[in-house]
Short mmCIF file of C-alpha atoms and ligand atoms in Angstrom, two decimals:
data_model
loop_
_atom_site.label_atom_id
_atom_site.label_comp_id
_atom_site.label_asym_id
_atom_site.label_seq_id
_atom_site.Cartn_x
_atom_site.Cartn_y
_atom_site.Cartn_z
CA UNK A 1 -5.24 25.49 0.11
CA UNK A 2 -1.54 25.66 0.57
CA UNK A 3 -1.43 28.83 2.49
CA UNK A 4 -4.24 26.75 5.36
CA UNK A 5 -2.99 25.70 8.40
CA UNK A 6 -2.19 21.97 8.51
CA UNK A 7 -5.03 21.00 10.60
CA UNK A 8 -7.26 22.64 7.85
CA UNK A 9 -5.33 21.58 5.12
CA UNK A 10 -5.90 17.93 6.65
CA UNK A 11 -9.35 17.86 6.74
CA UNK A 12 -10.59 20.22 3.75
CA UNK A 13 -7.44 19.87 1.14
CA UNK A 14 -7.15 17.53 -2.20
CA UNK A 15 -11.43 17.55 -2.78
CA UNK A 16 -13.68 20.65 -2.86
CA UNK A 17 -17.00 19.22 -3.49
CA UNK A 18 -19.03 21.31 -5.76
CA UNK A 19 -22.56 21.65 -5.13
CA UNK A 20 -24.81 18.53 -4.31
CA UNK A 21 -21.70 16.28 -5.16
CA UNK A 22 -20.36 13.65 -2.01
CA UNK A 23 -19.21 15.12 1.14
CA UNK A 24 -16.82 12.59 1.40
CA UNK A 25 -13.84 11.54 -1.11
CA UNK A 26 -15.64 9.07 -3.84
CA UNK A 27 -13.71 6.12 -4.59
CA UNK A 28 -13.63 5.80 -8.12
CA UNK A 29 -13.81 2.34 -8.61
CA UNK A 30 -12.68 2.60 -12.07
CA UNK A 31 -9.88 0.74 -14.41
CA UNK A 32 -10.53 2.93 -17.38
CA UNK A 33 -12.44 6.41 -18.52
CA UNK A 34 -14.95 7.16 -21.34
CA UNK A 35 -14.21 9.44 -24.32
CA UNK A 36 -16.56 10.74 -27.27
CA UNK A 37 -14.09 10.86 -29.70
CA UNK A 38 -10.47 9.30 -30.38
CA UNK A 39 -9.45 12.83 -30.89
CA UNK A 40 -10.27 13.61 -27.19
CA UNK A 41 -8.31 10.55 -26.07
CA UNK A 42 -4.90 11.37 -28.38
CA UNK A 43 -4.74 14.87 -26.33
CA UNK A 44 -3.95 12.66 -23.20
CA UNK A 45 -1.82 10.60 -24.63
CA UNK A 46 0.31 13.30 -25.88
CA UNK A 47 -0.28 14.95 -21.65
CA UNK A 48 -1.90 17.82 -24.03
CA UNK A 49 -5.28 17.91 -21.84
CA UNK A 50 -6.11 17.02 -18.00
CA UNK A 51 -7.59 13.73 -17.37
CA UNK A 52 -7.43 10.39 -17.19
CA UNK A 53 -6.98 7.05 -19.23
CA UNK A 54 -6.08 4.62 -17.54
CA UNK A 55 -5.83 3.58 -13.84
CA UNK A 56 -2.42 2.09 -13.39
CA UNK A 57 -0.91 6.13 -14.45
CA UNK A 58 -3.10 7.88 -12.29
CA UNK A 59 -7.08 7.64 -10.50
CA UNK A 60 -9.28 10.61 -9.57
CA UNK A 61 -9.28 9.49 -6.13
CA UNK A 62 -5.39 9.16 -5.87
CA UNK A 63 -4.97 12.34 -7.04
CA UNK A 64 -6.94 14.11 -4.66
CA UNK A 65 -5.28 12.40 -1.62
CA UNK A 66 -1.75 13.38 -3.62
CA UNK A 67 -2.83 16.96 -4.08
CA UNK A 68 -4.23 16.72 0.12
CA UNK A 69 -0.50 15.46 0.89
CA UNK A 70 1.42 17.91 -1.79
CA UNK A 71 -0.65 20.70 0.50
CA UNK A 72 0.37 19.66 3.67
CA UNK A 73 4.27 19.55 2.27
CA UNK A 74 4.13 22.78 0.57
CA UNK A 75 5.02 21.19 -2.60
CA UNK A 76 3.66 21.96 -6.35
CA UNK A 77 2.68 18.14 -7.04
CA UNK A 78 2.38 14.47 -5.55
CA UNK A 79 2.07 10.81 -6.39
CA UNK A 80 0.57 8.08 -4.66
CA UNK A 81 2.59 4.59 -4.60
CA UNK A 82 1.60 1.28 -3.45
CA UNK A 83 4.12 0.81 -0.90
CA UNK A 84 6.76 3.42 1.03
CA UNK A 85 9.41 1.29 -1.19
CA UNK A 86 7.87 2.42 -4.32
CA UNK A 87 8.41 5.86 -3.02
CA UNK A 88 11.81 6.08 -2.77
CA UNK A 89 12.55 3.73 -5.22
CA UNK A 90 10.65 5.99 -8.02
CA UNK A 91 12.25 9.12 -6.35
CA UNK A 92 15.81 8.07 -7.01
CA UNK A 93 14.85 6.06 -10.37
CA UNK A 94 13.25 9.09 -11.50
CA UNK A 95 16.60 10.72 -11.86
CA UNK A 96 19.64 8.16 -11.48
CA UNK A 97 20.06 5.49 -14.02
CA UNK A 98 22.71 2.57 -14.97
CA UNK A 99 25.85 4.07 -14.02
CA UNK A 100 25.12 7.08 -11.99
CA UNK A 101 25.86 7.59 -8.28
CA UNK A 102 23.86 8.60 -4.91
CA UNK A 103 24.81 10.26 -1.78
CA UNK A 104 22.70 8.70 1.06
CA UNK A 105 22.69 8.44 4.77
CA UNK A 106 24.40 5.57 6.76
CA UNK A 107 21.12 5.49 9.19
CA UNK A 108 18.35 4.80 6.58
CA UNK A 109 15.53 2.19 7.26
CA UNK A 110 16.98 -1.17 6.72
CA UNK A 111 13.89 -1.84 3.75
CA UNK A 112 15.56 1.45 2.18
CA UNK A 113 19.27 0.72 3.10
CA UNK A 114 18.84 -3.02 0.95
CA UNK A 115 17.12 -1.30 -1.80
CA UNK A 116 20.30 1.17 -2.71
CA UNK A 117 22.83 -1.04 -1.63
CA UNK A 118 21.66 -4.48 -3.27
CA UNK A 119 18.70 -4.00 -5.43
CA UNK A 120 19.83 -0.79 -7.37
CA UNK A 121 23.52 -1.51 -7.18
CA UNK A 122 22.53 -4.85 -9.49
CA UNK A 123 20.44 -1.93 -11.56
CA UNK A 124 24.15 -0.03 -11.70
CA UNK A 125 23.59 2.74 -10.00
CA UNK A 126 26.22 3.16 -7.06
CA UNK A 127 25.73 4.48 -3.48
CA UNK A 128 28.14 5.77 -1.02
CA UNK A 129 26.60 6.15 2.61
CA UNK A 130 27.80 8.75 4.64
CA UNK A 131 27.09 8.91 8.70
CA UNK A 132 24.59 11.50 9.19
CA UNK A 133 26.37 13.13 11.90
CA UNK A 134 29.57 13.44 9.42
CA UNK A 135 31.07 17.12 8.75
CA UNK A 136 30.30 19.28 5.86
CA UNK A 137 33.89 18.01 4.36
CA UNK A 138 33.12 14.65 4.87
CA UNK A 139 30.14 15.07 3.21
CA UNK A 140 31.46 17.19 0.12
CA UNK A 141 33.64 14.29 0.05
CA UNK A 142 31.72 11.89 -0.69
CA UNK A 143 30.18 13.43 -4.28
CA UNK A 144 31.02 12.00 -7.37
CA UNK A 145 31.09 13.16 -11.01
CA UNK A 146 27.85 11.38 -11.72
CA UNK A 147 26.15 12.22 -8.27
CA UNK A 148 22.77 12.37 -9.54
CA UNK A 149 20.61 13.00 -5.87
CA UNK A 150 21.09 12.99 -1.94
CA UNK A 151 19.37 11.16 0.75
CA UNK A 152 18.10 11.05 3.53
CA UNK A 153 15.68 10.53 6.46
CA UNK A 154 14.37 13.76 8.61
CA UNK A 155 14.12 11.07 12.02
CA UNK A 156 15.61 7.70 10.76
CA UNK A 157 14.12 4.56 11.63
CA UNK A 158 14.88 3.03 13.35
CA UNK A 159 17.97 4.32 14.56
CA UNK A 160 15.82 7.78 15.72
CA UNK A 161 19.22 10.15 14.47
CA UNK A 162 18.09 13.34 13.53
CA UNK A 163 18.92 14.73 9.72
CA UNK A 164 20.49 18.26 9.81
CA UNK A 165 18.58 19.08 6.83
CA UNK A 166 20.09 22.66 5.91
CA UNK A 167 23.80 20.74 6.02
CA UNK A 168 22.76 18.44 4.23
CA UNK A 169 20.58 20.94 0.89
CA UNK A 170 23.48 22.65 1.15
CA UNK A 171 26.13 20.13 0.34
CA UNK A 172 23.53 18.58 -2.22
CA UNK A 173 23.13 22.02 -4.10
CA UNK A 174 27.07 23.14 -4.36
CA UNK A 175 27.12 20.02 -6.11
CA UNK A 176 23.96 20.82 -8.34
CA UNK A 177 21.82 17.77 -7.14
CA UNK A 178 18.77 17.36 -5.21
CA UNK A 179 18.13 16.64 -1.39
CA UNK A 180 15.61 13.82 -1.50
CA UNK A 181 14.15 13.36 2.47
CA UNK A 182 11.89 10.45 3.81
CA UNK A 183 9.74 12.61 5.96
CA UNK A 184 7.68 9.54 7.33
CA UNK A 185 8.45 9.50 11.25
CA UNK A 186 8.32 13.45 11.27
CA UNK A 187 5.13 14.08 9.23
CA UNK A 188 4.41 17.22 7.99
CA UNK A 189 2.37 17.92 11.07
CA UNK A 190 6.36 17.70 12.77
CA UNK A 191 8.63 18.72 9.88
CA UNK A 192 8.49 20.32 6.50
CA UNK A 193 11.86 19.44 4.98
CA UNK A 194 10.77 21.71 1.88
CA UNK A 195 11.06 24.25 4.69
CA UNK A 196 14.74 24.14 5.08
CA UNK A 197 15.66 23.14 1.90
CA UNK A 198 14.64 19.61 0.68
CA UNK A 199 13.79 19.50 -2.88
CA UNK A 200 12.04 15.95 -3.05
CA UNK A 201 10.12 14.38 0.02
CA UNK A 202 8.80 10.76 -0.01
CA UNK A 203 6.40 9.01 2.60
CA UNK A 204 6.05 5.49 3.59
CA UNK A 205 2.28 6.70 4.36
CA UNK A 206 1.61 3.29 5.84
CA UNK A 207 3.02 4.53 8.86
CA UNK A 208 1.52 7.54 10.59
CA UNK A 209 -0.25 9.40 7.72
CA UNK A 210 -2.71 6.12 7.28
CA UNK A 211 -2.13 5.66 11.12
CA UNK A 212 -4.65 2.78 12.14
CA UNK A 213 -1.89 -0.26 10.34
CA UNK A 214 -4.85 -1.27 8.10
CA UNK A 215 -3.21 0.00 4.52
CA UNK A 216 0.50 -0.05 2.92
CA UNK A 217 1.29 2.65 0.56
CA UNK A 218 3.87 5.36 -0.35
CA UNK A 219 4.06 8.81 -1.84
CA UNK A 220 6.36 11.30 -3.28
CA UNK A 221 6.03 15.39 -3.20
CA UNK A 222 7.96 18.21 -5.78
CA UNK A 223 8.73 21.60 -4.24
CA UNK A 224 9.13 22.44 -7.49
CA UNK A 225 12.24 24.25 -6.61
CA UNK A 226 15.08 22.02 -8.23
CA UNK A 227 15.69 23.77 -10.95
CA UNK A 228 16.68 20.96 -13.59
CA UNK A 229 17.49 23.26 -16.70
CA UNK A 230 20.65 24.41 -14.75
CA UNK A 231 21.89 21.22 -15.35
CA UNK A 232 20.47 19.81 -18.37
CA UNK A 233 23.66 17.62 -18.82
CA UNK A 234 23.07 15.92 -15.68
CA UNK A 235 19.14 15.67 -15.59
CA UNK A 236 18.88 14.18 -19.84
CA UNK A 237 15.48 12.42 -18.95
CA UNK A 238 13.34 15.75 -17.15
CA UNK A 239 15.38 18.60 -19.99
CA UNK A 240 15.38 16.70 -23.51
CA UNK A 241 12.66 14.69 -25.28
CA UNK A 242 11.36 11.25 -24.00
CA UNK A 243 10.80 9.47 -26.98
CA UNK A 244 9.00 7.32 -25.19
CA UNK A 245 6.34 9.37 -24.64
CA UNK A 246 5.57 11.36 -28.16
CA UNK A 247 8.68 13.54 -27.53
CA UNK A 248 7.38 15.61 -24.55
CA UNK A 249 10.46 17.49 -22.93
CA UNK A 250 9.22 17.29 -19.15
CA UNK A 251 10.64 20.91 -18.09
CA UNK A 252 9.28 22.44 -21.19
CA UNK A 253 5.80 21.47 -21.28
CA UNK A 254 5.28 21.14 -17.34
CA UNK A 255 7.51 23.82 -15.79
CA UNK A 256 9.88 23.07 -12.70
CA UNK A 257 6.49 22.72 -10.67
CA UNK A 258 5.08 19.54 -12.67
CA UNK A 259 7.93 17.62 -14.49
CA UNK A 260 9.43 15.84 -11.67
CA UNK A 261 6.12 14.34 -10.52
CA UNK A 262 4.81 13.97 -14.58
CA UNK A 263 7.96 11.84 -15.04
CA UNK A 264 7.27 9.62 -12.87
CA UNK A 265 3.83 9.16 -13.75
CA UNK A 266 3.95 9.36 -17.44
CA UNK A 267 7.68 6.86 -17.36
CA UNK A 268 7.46 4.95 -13.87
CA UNK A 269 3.59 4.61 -13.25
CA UNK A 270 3.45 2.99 -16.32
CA UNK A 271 6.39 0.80 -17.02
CA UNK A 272 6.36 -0.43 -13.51
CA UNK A 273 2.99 0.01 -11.95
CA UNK A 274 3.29 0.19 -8.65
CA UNK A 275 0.04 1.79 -8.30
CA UNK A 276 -2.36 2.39 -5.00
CA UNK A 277 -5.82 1.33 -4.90
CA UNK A 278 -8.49 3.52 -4.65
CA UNK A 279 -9.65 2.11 -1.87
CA UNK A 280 -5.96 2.33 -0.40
CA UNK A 281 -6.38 6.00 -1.03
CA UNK A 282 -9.38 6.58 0.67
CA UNK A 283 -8.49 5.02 3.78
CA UNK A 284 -5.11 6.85 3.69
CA UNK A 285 -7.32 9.85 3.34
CA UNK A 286 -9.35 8.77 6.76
CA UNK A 287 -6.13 8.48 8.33
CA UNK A 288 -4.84 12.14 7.18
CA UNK A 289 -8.07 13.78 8.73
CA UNK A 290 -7.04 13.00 12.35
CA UNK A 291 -3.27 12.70 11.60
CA UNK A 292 -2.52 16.27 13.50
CA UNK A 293 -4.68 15.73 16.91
CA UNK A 294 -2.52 11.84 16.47
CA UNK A 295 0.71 12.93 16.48
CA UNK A 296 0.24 15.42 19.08
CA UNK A 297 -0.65 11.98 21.14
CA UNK A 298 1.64 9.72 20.23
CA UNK A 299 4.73 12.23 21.13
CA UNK A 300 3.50 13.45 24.46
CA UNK A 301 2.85 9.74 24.97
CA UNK A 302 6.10 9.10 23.72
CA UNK A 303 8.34 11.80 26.16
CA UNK A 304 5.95 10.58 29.18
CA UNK A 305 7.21 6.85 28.28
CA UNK A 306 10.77 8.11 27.55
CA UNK A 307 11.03 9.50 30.66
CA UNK A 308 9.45 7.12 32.78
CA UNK A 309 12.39 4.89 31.15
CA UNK A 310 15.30 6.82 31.95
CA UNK A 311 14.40 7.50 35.70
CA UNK A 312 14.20 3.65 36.13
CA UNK A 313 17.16 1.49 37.56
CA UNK A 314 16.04 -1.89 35.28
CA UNK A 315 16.65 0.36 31.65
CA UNK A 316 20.21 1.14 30.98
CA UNK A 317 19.69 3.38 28.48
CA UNK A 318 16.97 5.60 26.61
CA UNK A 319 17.15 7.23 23.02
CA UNK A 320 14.47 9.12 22.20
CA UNK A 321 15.46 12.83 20.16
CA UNK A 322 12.71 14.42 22.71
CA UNK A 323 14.97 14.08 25.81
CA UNK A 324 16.88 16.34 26.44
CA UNK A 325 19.81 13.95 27.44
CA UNK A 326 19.42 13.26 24.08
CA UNK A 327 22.45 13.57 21.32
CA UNK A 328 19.98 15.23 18.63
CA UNK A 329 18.09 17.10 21.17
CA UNK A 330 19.40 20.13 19.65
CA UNK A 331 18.65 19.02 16.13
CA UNK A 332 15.15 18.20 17.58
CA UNK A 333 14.44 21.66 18.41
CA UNK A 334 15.10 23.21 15.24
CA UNK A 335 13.67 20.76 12.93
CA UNK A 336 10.76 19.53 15.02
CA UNK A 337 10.07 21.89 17.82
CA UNK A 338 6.19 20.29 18.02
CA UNK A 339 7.56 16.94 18.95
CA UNK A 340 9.32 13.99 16.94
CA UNK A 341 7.75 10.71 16.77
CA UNK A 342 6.21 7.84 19.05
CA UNK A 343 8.72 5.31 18.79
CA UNK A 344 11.11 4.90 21.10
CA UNK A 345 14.63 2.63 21.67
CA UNK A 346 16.04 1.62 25.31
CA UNK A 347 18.15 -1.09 26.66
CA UNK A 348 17.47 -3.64 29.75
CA UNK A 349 19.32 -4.41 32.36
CA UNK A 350 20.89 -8.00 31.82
CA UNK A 351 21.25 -7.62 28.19
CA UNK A 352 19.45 -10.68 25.59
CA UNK A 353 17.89 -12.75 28.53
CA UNK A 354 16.15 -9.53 30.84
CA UNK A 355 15.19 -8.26 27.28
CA UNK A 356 13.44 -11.59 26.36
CA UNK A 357 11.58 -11.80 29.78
CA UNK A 358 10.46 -8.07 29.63
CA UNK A 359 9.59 -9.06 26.22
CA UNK A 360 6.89 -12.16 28.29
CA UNK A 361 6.19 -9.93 30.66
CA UNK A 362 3.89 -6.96 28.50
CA UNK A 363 0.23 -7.64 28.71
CA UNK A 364 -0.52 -3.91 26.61
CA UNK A 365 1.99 -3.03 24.20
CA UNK A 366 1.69 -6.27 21.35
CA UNK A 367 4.68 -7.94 19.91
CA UNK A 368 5.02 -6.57 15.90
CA UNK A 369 7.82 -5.60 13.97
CA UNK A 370 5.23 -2.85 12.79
CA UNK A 371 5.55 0.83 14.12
CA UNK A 372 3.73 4.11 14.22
CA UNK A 373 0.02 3.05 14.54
CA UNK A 374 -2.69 3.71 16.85
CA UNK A 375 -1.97 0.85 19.24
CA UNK A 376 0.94 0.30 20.99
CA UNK A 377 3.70 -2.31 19.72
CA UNK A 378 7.23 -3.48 21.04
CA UNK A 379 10.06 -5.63 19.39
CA UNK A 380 12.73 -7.48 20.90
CA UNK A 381 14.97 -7.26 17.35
CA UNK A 382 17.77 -9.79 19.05
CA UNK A 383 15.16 -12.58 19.78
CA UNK A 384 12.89 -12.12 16.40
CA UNK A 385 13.95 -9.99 13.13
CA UNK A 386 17.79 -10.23 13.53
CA UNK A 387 17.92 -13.65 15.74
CA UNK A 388 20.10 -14.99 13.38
CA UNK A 389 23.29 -12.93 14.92
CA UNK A 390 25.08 -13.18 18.12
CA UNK A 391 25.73 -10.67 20.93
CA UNK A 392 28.64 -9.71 18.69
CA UNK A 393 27.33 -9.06 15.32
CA UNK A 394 24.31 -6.82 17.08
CA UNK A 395 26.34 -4.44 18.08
CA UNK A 396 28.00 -3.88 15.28
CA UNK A 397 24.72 -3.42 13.47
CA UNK A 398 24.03 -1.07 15.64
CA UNK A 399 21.23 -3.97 17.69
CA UNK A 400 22.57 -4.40 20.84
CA UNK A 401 20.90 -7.82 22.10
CA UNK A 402 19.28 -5.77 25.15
CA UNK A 403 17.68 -3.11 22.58
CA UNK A 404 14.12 -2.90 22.90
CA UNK A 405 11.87 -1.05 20.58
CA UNK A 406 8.34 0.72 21.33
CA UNK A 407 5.86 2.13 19.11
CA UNK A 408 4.06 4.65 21.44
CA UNK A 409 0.46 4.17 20.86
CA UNK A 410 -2.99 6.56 21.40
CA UNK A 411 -3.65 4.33 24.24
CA UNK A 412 -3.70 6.34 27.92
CA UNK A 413 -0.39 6.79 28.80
CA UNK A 414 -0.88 5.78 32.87
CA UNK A 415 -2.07 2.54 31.59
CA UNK A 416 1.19 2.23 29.02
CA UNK A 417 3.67 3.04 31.92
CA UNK A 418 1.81 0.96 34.23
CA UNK A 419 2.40 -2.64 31.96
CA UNK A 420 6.13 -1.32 30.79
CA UNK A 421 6.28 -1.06 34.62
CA UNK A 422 4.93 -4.08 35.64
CA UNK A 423 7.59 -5.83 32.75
CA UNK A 424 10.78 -4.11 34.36
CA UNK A 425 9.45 -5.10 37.98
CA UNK A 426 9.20 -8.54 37.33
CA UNK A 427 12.55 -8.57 35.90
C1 LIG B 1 8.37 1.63 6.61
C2 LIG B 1 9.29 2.58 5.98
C3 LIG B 1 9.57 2.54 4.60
C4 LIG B 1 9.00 1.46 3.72
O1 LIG B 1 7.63 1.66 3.56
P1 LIG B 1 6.58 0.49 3.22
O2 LIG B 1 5.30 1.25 3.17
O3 LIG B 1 6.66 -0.53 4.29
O4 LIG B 1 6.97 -0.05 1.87
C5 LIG B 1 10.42 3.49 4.08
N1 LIG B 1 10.97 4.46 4.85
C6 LIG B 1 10.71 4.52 6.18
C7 LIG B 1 11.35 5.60 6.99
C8 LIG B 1 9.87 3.61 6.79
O5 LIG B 1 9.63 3.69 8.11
#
């Protein structure tokens, strides 16, 4: 199925049924799995045979919207987590402990950014963030002797910078660690990051991949390209025994294709359990059917809106990486030549008090601190999630009080610009 197109891959990948068996993906509604014999169930427990034990480690159905996913990516394997946070948490966890260091981008999503920078540091693992637009020095600068991973996102949110991808592989694999990239405003529909040399990818798939804002969840692909046992030094927990787990060496017994993601499962899955539901799974699955005739949508919704923005005297200023005024329109190109994303950032005219009355003024687009779903969705951050600062303290976050945000919906796009219209006119 990997060698499909992505449309195909979409709708056919993760579940061949076999004759007379469900067209659609069964939800297997299951905590635990029968066995004849103990025998039968030590093999799994020592990850000697294929199957399954226990739900919290892995589910039939999860693993068929994983394998779907892993498809799409190009990668050898995927998990499903419970959240996009679970995602990149496991990703880093998976390979950084107490004491060891990260490279990540300065532009990350804020849930992301707190998670390195205040959760983990507690766990002792350090993090230096480095501007995404910085030079290959000033990235080479920033590794450390226990640099354990890079990271990044391919179209940060909210921020909408672009990740040069190749700059940043390369830098991560002179210093003989992996790129990890959070390929969740891009897709795989826009951008595989495996492509131009990612090594780990992770999803918060409750944005576009489930795409209808009805389920939270998270996954993480291998490209099975890392290769570990070059640095078996650096990587202890993937190249010698876990003794946690009957003394299975990870590299050894699943090749470069399957440890990273066995790891996880085997360790992560079941010490911390941040599992999906079946149920989450299928509808993520739903969502994945449709998600390359969506995205198509929602960006030539998006550069109609984007447009429409910047040729009108109320918005002082536009970012969206699909104009070509744009600062990363060249990075847009190359790394997503099919479009970038719906969501869009702009400024109004007369700064926190225009903002709040455009904010009245929508009758369409809904006010959510969600993005990337079917319907349209708009935040004023300087009069809801970050009303705490002043004019001041936004812009050095990077929030300017007049910063709007829009989540480009599947809705018709003459009836979008005609309410984001109507807003600015009243103005
Ligand atoms: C939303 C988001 C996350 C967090 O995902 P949740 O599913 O909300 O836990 C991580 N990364 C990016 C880029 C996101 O947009």
């Amino acid at each position: 199925m990997n060698k499909k197109k992505i449309e195909t891959i979409c709708i056919q990948g993760g579940y061949e049924p076999g004759n007379g068996q469900p067209r659609q993906l069964p939800i297997v509604q299951s905590t635990t799995y029968r066995y004849e014999t103990s025998e039968d169930m030590g093999k799994l427990f020592d990850l000697e045979s294929d199957g399954y034990m226990y739900s919290r480690l892995a589910n039939p159905t999860c693993d068929m919207v994983a394998k779907k996913i892993a498809a799409m990516e190009g990668g050898t394997a995927a998990m499903l987590t419970s959240s996009g946070q679970a995602a990149n948490f496991f990703a880093v966890f998976n390979i950084a402990s107490c004491g060891d260091h990260i490279v990540a981008s300065s532009t990350i999503y804020g849930g992301t950014f707190n998670l390195f920078s205040v959760t983990m540091q507690k766990m002792g693992i350090d993090f230096t963030f480095v501007d995404p637009d910085c030079s290959e020095d000033e990235l080479n600068a920033a590794f450390k002797e226990n640099t354990k991973a890079v990271f990044g996102e391919t179209i940060a949110n909210p921020a909408l910078t672009v990740l040069d991808i190749e700059k940043f592989a390369k830098a991560a694999h002179q210093h003989g660690v992996p790129l990890i990239v959070d390929n969740t405003f891009a897709t795989p529909v826009n951008c595989r990051p495996f492509e131009w040399g990612a090594d780990i990818i992770t999803h918060s798939t409750t944005k576009y991949m489930e795409g209808h804002a009805s389920t939270i969840g998270g996954c993480i692909v291998d490209s099975g390209k890392f290769d570990w046992t070059k640095y078996p030094d650096r990587f202890p927990g993937l190249c010698t025994p876990d003794e946690s787990y009957h003394g299975v060496t990870y590299t050894e017994r699943f090749g470069l294709g399957g440890a990273f993601i066995t790891k996880a499962v085997a360790q992560l899955m079941r010490d911390l359990g941040s599992t999906p539901s079946p149920q989450s799974a299928f509808l993520l699955n739903l969502g994945l059917e449709s998600l390359p005739v969506r995205m198509q949508r929602h960006c030539s919704n998006a550069l109609l809106m984007a447009q429409f923005l910047e040729n009108n005297e109320k918005v002082s200023w536009v970012n969206y990486p699909g104009l070509s005024s744009n600062k990363y329109h060249d990075l847009a190109l190359k790394y997503l030549p099919n479009g970038s994303c719906g969501v869009i950032s702009f400024g109004v005219s007369g700064g926190r008090k225009a903002a709040e009355e455009f904010m009245r003024n929508l009758t369409l687009a809904s006010i959510e601190t969600h993005v990337a779903d079917s319907r349209t969705c708009c935040l004023h951050p300087a009069s809801s999630t970050h009303r705490q600062m002043n004019d001041e303290q936004l812009a050095a976050a990077g929030v300017p009080a007049d910063l709007i945000r829009i989540s480009i919906g599947l809705e018709n796009i003459d009836d979008l610009i005609e309410d984001v219209s109507a807003a600015l006119k009243k103005l």
